[in-house]
Coordinates of C-alpha atoms in Angstrom, one line a residue:
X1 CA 0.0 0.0 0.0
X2 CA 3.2 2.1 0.6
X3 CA 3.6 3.0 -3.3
X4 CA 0.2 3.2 -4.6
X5 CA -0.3 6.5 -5.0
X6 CA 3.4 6.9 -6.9
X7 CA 2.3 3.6 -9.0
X8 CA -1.5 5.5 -9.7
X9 CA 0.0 8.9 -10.4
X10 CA 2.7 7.5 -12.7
X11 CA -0.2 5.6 -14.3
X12 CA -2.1 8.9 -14.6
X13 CA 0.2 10.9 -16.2
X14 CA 1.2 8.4 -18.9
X15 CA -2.2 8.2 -19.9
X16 CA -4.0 11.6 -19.2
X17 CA -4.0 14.6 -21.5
X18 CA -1.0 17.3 -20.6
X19 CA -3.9 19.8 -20.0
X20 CA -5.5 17.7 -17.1
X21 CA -5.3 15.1 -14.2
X22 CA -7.8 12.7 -13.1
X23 CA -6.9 11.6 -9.8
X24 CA -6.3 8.2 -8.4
X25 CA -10.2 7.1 -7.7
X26 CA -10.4 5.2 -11.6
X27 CA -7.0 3.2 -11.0
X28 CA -6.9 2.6 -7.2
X29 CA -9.3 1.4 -5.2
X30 CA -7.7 2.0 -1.9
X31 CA -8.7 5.9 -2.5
X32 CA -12.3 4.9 -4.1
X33 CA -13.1 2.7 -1.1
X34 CA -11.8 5.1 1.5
X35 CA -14.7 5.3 4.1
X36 CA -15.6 8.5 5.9
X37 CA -12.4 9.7 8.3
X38 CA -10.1 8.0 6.7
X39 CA -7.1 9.2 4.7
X40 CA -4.0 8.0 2.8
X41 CA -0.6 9.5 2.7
X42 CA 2.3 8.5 1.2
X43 CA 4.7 11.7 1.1
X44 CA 8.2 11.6 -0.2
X45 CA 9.0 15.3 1.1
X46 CA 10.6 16.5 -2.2
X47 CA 10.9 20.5 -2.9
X48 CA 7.8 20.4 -5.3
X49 CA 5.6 22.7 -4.2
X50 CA 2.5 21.6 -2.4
X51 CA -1.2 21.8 -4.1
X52 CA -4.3 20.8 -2.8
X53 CA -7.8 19.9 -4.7
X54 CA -10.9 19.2 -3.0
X55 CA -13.7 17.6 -4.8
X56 CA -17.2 18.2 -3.8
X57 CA -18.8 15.6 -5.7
X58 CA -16.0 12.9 -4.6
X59 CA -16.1 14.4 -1.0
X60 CA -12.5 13.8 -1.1
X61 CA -9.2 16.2 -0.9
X62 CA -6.5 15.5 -3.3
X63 CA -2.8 16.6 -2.0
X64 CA -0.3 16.8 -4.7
X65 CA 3.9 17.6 -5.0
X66 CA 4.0 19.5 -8.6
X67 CA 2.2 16.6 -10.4
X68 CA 2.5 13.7 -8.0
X69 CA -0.6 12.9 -6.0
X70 CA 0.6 12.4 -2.2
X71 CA -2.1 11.9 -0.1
X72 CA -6.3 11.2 -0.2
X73 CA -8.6 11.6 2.3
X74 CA -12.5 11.6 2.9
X75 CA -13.9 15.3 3.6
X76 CA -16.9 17.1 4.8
X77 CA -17.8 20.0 2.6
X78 CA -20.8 22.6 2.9
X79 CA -24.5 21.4 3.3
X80 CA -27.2 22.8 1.1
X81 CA -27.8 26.5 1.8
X82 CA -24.4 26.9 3.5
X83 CA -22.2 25.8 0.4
X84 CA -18.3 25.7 -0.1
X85 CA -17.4 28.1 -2.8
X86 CA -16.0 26.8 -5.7
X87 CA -12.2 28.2 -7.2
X88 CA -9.1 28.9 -6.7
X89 CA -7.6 30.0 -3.3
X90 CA -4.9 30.7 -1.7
X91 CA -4.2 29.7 2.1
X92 CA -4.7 32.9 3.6
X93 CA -3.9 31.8 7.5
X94 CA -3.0 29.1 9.2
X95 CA -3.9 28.9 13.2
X96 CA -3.0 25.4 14.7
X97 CA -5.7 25.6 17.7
X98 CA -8.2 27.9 16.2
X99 CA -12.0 28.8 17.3
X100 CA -14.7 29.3 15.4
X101 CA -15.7 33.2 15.7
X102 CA -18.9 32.2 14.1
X103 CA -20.3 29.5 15.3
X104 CA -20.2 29.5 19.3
X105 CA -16.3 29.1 19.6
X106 CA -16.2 25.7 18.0
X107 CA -13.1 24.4 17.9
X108 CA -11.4 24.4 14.2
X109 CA -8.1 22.4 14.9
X110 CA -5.2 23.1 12.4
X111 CA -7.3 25.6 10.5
X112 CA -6.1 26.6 7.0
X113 CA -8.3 29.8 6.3
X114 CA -9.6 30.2 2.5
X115 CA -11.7 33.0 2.9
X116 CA -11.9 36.0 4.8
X117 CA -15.7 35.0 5.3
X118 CA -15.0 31.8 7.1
X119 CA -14.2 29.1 4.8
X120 CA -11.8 27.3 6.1
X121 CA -9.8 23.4 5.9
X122 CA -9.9 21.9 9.3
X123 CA -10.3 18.9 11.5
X124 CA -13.2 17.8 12.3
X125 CA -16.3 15.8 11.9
X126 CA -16.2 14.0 8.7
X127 CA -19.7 11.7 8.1
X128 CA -19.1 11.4 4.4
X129 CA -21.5 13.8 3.3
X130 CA -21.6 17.5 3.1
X131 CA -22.6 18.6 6.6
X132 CA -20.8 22.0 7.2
X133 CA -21.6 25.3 7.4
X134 CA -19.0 26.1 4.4
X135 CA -15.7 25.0 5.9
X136 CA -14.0 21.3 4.7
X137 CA -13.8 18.9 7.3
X138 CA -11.1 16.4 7.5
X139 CA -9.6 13.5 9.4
X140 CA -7.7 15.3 12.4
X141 CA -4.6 13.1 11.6
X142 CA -4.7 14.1 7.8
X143 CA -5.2 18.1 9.2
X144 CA -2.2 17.6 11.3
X145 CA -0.1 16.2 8.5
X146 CA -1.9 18.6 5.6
X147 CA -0.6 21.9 8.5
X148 CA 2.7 20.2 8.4
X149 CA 3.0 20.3 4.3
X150 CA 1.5 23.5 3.4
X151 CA 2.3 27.3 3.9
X152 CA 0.0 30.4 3.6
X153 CA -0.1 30.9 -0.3
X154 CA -0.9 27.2 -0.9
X155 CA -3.1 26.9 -4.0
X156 CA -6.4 25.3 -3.4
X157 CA -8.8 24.0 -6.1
X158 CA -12.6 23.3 -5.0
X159 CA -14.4 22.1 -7.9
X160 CA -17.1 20.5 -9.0
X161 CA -15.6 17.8 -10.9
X162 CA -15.0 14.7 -10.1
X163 CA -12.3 12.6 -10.5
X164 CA -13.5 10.8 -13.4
X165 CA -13.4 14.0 -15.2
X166 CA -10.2 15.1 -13.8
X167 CA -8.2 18.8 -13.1
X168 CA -4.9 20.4 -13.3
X169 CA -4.0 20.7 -10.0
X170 CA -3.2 24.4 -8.9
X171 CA 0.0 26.6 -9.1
X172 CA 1.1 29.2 -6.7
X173 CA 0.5 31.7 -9.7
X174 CA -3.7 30.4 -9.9
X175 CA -4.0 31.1 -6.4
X176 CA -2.0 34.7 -6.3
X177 CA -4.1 35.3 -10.2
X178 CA -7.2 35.0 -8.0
X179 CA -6.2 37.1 -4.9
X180 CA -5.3 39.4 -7.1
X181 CA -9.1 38.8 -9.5
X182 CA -11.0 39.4 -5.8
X183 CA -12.3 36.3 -5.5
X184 CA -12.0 36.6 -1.8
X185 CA -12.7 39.3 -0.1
X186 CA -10.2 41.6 2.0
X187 CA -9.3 41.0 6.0
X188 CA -11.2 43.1 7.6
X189 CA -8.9 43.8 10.1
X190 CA -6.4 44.9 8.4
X191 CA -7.6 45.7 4.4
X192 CA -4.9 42.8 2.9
X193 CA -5.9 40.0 1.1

């Protein structure tokens, strides 16, 4: 199980279009079958810069290393009427024992914040459907490990896709393109983005 994710990326890439990835869910079922709170990671610390891609319809995150897909895990995204927004982000903060300011102080252990609205990665409950109020649960050993991996500027994709249809997973320069588009909105403490 130690080199399936190398073995399904390699597959990937020698048989995907240059303009797209599918991730690992067609070619291994380790990552299809993964039930909710569970995760796989398989991380060969290189210098590649980290990229994450969440899939809504998958309710799964994706963690690459430039093209290599490192780790999988079940997530939690945003129920109807409190949805997860869909783009391009960048990690905007990171807070290791945050509270929700929100939601009655809940706690958000190693929070990675995507928007200055509240959207946020995080540990927490993960049923295997969408049941949060916009934020993406995950495992709290997969949030632990993600913290670890990933620094503010991080490119995050939340799509819609699946990954049947597969993605390009994001580059440092789609997530400053969108800072710098507005897709979030500014900190309103201090104006920055």
């Amino acid at each position: 199980m130690n080199h399936w994710l190398a073995t399904a990326a390699a597959a990937i890439l020698a048989i995907a279009p240059a303009s797209a990835h599918a991730a690992t869910d067609a070619l291994a079922p380790e990552v299809a079958a993964l039930a909710p709170n569970r995760f796989l990671w398989n991380d060969n610390a290189t210098l590649e810069p980290v990229s994450i891609v969440i899939s809504i319809p998958d309710q799964k995150a994706y963690v690459y290393r430039g093209d290599l897909l490192i780790a999988a895990s079940t997530v939690s995204t945003g129920k109807d009427g409190k949805d997860t927004p869909l783009g391009v982000f960048p990690i905007l903060q990171k807070s290791e024992k945050h509270r929700s300011n929100l939601y009655d102080s809940a706690p958000m252990p190693f929070m990675q914040r995507l928007t200055w609205d509240g959207v946020a990665i995080h540990a927490g409950m993960n049923p295997g459907f969408p049941a949060s109020h916009g934020c993406i649960r995950v495992p709290t050993e997969f949030a632990r490990r993600l913290f670890a991996v990933t620094a503010k500027g991080t490119p995050v994709l939340v799509t819609d896709a699946s990954a049947a249809e597969g993605w390009v997973p994001p580059t440092p320069a789609d997530a400053r393109d969108a800072a710098a588009a507005g897709v979030d909105a500014a900190d309103p403490a201090t104006g920055l983005r």
